[in-house]
Coordinates of C-alpha atoms in Angstrom, one line a residue:
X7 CA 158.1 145.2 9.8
X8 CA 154.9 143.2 10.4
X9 CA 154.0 140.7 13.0
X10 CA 150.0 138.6 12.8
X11 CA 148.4 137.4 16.3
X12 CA 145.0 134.9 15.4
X13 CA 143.0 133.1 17.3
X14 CA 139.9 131.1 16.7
X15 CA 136.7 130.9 18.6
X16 CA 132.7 129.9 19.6
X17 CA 129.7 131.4 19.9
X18 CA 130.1 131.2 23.9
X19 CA 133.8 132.5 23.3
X20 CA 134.2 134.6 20.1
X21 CA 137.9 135.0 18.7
X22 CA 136.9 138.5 18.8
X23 CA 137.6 138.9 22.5
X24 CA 141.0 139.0 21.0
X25 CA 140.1 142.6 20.5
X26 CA 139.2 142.8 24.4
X27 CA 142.6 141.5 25.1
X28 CA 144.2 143.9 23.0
X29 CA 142.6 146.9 24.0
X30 CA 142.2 147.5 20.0
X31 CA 138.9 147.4 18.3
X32 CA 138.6 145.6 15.7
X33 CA 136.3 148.1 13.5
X34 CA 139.7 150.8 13.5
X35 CA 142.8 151.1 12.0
X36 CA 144.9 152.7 15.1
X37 CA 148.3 154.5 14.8
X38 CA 150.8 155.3 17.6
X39 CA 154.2 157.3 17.3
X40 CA 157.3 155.6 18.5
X41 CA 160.9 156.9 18.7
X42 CA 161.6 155.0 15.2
X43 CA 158.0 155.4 13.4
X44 CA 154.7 154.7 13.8
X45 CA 152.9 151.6 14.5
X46 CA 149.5 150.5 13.0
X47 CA 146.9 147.9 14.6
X48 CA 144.7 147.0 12.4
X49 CA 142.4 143.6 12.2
X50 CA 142.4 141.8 8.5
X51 CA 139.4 139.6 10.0
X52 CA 137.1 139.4 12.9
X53 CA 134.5 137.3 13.6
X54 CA 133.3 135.0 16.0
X55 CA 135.3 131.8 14.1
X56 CA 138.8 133.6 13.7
X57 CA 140.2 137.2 14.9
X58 CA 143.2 138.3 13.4
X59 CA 145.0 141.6 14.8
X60 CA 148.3 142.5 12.7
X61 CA 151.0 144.9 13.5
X62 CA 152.9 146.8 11.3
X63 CA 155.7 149.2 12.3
X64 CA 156.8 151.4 10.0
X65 CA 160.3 152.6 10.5
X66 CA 161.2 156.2 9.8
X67 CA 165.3 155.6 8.6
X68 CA 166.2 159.3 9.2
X69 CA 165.1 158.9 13.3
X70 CA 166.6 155.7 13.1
X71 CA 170.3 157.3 12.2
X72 CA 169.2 160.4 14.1
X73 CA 168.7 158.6 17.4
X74 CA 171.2 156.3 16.5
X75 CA 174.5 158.4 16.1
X76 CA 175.4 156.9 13.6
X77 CA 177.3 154.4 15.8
X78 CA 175.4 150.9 14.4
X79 CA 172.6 150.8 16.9
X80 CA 169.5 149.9 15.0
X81 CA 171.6 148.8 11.8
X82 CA 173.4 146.0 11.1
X83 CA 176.7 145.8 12.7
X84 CA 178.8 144.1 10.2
X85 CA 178.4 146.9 7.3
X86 CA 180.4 149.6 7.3
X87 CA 176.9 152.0 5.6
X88 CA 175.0 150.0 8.4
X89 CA 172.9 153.7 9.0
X90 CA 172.0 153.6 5.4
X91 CA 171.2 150.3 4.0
X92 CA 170.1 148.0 6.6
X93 CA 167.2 145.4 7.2
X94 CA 165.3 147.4 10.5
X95 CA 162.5 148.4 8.5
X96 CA 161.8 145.2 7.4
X97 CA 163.1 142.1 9.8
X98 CA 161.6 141.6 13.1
X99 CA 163.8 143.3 16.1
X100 CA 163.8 145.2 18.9
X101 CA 162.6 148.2 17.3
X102 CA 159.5 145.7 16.9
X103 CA 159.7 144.5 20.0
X104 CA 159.9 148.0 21.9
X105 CA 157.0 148.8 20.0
X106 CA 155.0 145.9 20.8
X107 CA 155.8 147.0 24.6
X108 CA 154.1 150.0 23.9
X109 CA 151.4 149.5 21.9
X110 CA 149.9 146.2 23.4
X111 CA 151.2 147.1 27.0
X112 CA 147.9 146.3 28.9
X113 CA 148.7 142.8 27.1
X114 CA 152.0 142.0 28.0
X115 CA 150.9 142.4 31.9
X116 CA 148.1 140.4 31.7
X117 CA 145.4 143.1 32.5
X118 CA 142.0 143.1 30.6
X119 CA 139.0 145.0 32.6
X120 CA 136.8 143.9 29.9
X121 CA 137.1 140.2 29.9
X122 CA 139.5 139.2 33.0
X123 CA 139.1 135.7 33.1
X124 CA 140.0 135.5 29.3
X125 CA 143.5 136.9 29.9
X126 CA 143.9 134.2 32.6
X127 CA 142.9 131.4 30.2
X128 CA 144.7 129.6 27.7
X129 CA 143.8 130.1 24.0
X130 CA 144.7 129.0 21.2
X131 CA 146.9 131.5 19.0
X132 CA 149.0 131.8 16.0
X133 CA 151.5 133.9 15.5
X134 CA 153.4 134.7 12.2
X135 CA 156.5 136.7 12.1
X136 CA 157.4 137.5 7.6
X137 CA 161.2 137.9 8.2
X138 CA 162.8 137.5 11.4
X139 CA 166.9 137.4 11.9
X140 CA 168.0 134.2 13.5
X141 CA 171.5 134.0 14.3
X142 CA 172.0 130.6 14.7
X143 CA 168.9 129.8 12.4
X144 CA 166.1 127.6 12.2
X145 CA 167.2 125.1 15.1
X146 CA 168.0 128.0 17.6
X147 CA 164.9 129.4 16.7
X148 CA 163.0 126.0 17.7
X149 CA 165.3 125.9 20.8
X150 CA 164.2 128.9 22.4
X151 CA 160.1 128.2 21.6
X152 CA 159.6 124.8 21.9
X153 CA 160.1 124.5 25.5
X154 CA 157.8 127.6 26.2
X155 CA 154.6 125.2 25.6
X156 CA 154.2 125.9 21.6
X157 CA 153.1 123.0 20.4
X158 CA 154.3 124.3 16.3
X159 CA 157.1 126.0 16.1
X160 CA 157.8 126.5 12.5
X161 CA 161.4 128.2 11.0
X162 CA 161.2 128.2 7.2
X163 CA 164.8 129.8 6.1
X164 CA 164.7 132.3 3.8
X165 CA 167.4 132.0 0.4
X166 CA 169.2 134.9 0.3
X167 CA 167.3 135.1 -3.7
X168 CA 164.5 132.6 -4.7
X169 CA 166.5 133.1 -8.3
X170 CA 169.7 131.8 -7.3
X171 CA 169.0 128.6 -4.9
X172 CA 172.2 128.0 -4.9
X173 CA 173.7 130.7 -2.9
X174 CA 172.3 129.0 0.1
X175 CA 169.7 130.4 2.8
X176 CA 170.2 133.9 4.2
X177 CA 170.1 134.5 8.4
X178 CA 166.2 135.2 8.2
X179 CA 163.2 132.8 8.9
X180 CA 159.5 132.7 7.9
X181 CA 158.3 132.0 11.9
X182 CA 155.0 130.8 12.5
X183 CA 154.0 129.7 16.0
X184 CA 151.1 127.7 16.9
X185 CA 149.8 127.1 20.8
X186 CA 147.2 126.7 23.6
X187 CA 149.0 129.6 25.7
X188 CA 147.6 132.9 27.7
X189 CA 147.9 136.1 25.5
X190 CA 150.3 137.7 27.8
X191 CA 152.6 134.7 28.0
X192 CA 153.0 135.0 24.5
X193 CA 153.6 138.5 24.1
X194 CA 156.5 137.8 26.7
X195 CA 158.0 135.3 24.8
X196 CA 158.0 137.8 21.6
X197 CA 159.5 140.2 23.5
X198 CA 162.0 138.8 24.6
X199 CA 163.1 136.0 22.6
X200 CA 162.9 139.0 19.1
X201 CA 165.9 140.6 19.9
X202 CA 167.4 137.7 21.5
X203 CA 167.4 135.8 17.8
X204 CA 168.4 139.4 16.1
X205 CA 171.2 139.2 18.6
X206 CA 171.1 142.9 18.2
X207 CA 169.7 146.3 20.0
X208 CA 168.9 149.1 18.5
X209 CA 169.2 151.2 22.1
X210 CA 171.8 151.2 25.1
X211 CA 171.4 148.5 27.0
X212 CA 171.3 149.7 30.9
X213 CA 170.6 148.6 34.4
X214 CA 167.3 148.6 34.1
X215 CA 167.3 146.1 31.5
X216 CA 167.6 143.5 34.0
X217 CA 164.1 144.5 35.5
X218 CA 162.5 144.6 32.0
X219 CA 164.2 140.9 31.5
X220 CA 163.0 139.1 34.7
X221 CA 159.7 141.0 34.1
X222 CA 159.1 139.8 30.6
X223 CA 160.7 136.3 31.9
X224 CA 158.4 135.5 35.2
X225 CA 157.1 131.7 34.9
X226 CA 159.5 130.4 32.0
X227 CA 162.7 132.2 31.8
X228 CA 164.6 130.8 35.5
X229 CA 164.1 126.9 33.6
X230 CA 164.2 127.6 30.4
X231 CA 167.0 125.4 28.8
X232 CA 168.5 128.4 27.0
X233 CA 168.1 130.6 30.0
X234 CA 172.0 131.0 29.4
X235 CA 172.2 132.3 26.0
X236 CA 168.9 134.5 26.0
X237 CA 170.3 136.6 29.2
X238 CA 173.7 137.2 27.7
X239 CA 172.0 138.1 24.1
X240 CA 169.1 140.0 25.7
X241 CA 171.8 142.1 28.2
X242 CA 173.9 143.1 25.0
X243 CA 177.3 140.7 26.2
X244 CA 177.0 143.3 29.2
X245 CA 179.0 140.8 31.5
X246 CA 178.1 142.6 34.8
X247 CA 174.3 142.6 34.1
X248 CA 174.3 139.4 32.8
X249 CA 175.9 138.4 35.9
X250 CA 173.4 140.0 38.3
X251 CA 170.1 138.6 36.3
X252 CA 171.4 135.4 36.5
X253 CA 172.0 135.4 40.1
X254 CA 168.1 136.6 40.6
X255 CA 166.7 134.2 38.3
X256 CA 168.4 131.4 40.3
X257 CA 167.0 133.0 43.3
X258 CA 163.6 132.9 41.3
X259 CA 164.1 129.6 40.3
X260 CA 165.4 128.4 43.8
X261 CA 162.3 130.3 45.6
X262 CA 159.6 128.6 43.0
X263 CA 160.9 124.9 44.3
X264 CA 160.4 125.7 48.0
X265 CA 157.3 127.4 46.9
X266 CA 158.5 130.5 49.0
X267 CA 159.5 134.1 48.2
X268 CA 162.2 135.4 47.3
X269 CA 163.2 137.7 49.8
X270 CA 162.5 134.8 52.3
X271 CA 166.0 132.7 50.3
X272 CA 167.9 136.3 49.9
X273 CA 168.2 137.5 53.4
X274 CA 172.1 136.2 54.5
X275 CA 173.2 139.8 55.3
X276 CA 170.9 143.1 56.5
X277 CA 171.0 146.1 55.0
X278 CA 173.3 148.4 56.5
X279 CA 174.4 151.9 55.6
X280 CA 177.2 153.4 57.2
X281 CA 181.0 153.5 57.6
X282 CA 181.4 149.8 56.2
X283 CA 180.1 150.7 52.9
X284 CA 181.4 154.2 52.3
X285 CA 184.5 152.4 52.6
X286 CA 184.0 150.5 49.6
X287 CA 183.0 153.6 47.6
X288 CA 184.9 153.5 44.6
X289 CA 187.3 156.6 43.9
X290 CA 185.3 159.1 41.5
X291 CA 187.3 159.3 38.3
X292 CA 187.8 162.8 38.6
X293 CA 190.0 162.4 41.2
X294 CA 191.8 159.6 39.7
X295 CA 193.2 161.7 37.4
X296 CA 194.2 164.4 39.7
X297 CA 196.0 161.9 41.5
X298 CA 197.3 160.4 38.3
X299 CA 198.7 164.3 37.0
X300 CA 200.4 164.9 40.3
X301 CA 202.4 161.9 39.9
X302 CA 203.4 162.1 36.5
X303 CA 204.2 166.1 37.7
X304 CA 206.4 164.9 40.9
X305 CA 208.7 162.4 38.7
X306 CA 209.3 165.0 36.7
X307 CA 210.5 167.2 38.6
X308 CA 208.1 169.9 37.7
X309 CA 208.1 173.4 40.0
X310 CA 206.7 175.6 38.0
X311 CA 203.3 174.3 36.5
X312 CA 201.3 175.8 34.0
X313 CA 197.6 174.2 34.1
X314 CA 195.8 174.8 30.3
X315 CA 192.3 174.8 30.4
X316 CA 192.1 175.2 34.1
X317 CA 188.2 175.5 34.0
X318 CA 187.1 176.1 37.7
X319 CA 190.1 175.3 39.3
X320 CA 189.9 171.8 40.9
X321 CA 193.5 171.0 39.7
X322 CA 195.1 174.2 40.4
X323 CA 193.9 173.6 44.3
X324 CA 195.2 170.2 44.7
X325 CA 198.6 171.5 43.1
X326 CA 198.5 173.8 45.9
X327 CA 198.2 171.5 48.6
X328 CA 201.9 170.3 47.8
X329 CA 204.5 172.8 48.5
X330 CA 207.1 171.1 46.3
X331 CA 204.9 173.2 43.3
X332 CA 206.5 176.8 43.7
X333 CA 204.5 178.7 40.7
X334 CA 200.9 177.5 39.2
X335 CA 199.4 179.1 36.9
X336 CA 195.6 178.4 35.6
X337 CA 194.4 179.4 32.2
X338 CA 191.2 178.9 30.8
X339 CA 189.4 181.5 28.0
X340 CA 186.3 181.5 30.4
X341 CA 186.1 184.7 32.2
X342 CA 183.1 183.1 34.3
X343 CA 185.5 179.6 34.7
X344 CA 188.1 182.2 36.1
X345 CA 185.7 183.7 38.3
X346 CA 184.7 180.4 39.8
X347 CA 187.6 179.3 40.3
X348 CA 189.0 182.2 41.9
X349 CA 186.0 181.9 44.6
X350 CA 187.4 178.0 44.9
X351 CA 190.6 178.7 45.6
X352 CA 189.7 182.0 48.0
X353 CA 192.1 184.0 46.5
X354 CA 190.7 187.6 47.7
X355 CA 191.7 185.9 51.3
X356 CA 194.7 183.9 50.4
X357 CA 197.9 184.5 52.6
X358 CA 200.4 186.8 50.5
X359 CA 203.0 184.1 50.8
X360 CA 200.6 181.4 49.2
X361 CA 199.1 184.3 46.5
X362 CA 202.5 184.7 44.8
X363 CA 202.5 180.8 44.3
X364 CA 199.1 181.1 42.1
X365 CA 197.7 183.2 39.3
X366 CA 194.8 182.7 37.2
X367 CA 194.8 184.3 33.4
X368 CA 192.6 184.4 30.6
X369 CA 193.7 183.2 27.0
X370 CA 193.3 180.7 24.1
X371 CA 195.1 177.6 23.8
X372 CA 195.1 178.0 19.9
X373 CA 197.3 181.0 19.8
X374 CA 200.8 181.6 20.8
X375 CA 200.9 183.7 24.6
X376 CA 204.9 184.5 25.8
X377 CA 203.2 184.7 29.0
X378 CA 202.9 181.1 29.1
X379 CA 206.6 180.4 28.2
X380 CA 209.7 179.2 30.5
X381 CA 207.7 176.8 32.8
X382 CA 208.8 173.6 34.0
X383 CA 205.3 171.7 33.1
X384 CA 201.8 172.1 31.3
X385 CA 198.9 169.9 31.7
X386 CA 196.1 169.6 29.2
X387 CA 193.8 167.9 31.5
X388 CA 190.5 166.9 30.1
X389 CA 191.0 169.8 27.1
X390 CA 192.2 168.4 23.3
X391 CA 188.6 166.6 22.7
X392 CA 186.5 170.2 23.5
X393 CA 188.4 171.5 20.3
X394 CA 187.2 171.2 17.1
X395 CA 190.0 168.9 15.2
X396 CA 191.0 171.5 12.5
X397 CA 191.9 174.1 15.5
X398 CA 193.7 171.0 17.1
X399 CA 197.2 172.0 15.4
X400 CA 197.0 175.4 16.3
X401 CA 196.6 173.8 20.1
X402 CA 199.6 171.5 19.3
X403 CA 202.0 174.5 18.1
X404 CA 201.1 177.0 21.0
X405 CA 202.3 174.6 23.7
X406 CA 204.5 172.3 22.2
X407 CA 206.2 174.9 19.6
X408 CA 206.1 178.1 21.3
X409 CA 205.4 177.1 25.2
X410 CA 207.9 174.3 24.8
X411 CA 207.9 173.5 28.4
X412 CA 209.8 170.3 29.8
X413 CA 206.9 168.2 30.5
X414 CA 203.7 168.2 29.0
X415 CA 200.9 165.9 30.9
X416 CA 197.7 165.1 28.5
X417 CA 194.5 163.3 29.5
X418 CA 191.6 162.5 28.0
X419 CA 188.5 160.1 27.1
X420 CA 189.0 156.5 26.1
X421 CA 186.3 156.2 24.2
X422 CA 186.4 152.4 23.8
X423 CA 185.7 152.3 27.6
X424 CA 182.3 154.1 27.0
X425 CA 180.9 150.7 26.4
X426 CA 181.0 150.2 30.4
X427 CA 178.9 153.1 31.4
X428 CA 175.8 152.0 32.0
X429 CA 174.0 154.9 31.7
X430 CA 175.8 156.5 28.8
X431 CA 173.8 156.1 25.3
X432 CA 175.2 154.0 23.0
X433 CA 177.4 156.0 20.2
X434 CA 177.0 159.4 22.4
X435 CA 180.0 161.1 23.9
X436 CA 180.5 161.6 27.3
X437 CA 180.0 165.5 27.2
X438 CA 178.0 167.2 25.0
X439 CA 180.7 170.1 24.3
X440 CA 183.3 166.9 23.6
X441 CA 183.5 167.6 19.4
X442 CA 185.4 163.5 19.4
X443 CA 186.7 161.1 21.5
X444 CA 189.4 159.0 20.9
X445 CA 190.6 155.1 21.2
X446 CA 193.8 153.8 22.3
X447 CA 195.0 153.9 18.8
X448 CA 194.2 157.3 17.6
X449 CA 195.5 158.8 20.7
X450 CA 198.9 157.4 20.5
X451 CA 199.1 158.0 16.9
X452 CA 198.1 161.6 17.6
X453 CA 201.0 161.9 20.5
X454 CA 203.6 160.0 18.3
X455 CA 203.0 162.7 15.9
X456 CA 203.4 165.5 17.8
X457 CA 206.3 164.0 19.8
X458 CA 208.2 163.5 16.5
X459 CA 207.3 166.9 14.8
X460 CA 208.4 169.0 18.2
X461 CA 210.9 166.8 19.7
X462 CA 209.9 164.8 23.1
X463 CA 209.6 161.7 23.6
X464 CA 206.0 160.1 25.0
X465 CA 204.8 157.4 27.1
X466 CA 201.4 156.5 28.3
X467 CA 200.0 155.4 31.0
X468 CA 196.4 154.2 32.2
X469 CA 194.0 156.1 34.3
X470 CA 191.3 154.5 36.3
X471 CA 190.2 151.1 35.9
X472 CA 192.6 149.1 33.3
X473 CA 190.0 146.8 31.7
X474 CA 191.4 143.8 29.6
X475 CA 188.8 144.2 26.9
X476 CA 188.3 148.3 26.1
X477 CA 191.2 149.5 28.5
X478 CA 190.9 152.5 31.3
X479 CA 188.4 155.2 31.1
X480 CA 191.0 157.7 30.7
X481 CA 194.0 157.5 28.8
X482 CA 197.2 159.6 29.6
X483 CA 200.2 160.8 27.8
X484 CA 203.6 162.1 29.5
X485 CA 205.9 164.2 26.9
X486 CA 209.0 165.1 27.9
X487 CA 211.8 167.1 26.0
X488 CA 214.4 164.9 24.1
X489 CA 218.3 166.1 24.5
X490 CA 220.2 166.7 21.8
X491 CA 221.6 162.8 22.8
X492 CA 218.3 161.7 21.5
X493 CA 217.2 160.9 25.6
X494 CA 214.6 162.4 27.4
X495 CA 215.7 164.9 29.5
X496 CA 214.2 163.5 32.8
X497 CA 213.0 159.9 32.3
X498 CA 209.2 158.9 31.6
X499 CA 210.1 155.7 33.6
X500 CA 209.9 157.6 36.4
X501 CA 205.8 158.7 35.7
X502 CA 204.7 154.9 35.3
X503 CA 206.7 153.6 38.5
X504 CA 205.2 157.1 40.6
X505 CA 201.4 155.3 38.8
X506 CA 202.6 152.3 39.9
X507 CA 203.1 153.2 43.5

């Protein structure tokens, strides 16, 4: 991946001050480690007429898939061996962005000790990018850096093979800019606009993106034409942040007309802290799907409750809360779990009447217990994706097959909805004991299968948020016992219209 900066100069003003700018010295070949490789500065020429710095990133493809997950970040999207054979070593993209970020950082903020009034001037620069990916080629390219004062912006497709013309052009473009423009402004616009034409990211796009946008974007970004399209692209199709740096950059934009600042436009409503806005606190998700399991447990009917994989006891204590469960029983293979939740729940100074309704034991899920047998309901809250999948049909057999209780209530990660935590890596799990996680799909597959094999029927219902796009963060299956009539013995109906209320 290689990316050339030049600039021409004067006696009075030598191109090399490009080195100055840089805070690279032209006489050395430096090398810096980022998370994808290592990046070399080094100058091909320097001299007073023409400076030229140049840098190459080379990308190591094992941190690449390491760091990657093996998910598609940092490889091509559309190719199903995307973490073997892709174009990130070679095409411009954030990986060469990031790293431009890094290793010219002084740059991109303007600052030169050295030579301050020549990072405040104009100067004239080319820059030449080998192989850059353009999705929506040559004319989108031109688009976005036309209007940021480049007086040449040139977008020479490249075929797909020089020996075969006519398969047409591939997605990449020879790019060559040419321009009177400040250093720094220039480095913005690469950094930016790189991964905007890659359309691609080869890291989790988070909140703080936003910042690093309207950063990189001061002075051009609020009026660009194309302000639109390189916010969405940039923000990863994250609808929310897009949302919130387009507000800001109309603010910006709004603020740089009246020639006042910002806060001055932005100050409708104080700040307040206090009972209004713990109000609007959302309910943690956690307790949605407490809430969620005591429903589904009250339509059933359910006295006697058997909670698998208690861990420290949250569920077991809001069971306890409702008198209408007459028996709960919490089992988890964790002695230390146990012991936690046994201090939770304050069972050395529990009432005797309220004891007799709670006992905590220790087993595995993956083997048959008789202890465990006879109860009107077991819940699996939060459990199946800690397993490793081979154990899963020992899990299956030991509660389905030999527990066989009436109702069995399962929840666990939607991993589709992982794409709306802003703060969860891309391709990573949401817990690092969690051996998968599952979509929509393969957890009703999975249910079907082991509704059919040990005779209940199953429905499903949503738990938390029920996005249109990914679905809710936690899915949730009911299984109750089928009669012999081929109907459930007490109806699932009555879980999604207790969800409902």
């Amino acid at each position: 991946m290689f990316m050339t900066i030049s600039t021409t100069g004067t006696p009075e003003r030598p191109a090399t001050d490009l080195g100055f700018l840089l805070h690279k010295h032209p006489d050395r070949k430096q090398s810096f480690r980022t998370a994808h490789g290592t990046a070399h500065v080094l100058y091909p020429e320097a001299s007073a007429e023409r400076c030229t710095a140049a840098l190459l990133l080379e990308v190591d493809p094992v941190a690449l898939v390491r760091r990657g997950k093996g998910k598609g970040r940092g490889g091509s999207p559309d190719l199903a061996l995307a973490q073997y054979v892709n174009d990130r070593p070679y095409a411009a993209s954030s990986l060469l962005a990031v790293a431009l970020s890094g290793v010219f950082k002084s740059a991109l903020h303007g600052v030169c000790t050295a030579r301050p009034e020549r990072a405040e001037q104009p100067m004239p620069l080319r820059v030449e990018v080998p192989a850059l990916p353009a999705r929506g080629g040559a004319e989108l390219v031109r688009k976005l850096f036309a209007p940021l004062g480049w007086s040449t912006v040139d977008a020479v497709p490249v075929p797909l093979d020089a020996q075969f013309p006519e398969w047409g052009d591939s997605r990449y473009v020879r790019l060559t800019l040419e321009g009177e423009l400040r250093l720094a402004d220039a480095l913005r616009h690469l950094y930016v606009l790189l991964p905007v034409l890659d359309d691609s990211k080869h890291y989790w796009v988070s909140p703080d993106e936003v910042d690093k946008l309207l950063r990189a974007g001061e002075g051009w970004l609020a009026a660009h034409p194309e302000q639109k399209l390189i916010t969405t692209r940039y923000l990863s199709r994250r609808w929310g942040l897009t949302q919130q740096a387009t507000r800001r950059l109309e603010l910006a934009r709004l603020a740089d007309a009246d020639d006042i600042a910002v806060e001055e436009i932005d100050n409708a409503v104080a700040e307040e802290t206090g009972p209004a806005d713990a109000d609007e606190r959302p309910t943690p998700l956690a307790e949605q799907r407490r809430e969620a399991i005591l429903g589904a447990l009250r339509a059933a009917g359910a006295g006697r409750v058997l909670d698998l994989g208690c861990g420290q006891g949250q569920l077991v204590q809001a069971l306890l809360k409702d008198v209408r469960f007459t028996e709960i029983v919490g089992v988890d293979v964790s002695v230390r779990a146990l012991a936690i939740a046994s201090r939770r729940l304050k069972l050395d100074r529990m009432g005797e009447r309220q004891a007799q309704r709670v006992s905590l034991l220790q087993g595995s899920l993956t083997y048959t217990d008789k202890r465990l047998a006879g109860y009107d309901a077991a819940v699996l809250s939060e459990v199946v994706e800690h397993l490793d999948l081979p154990r899963l049909p020992a899990l299956e057999y030991a509660v389905f097959g030999s527990a066989r209780p009436r109702t069995v209530v399962v929840t666990t990660p939607n991993v589709e909805y992982n794409v709306r935590w802003e703060t969860l890596p891309a391709g990573q799990v949401r817990h690092g004991d969690h051996r998968f996680e599952w979509t929509r799909e393969q957890f009703r597959a999975w249910a079907h299968r082991v509704a059919e094999r040990h005779g209940y029927g199953v429905a499903f219902l949503p738990v938390g948020p029920d996005d249109p796009e990914v679905g809710p963060p936690t899915q949730m299956a009911v299984f109750t016992t089928v009669a012999p009539d081929g109907k459930d013995r007490s109806s699932v109906e009555n879980a999604k219209e207790a969800k409902a209320a």
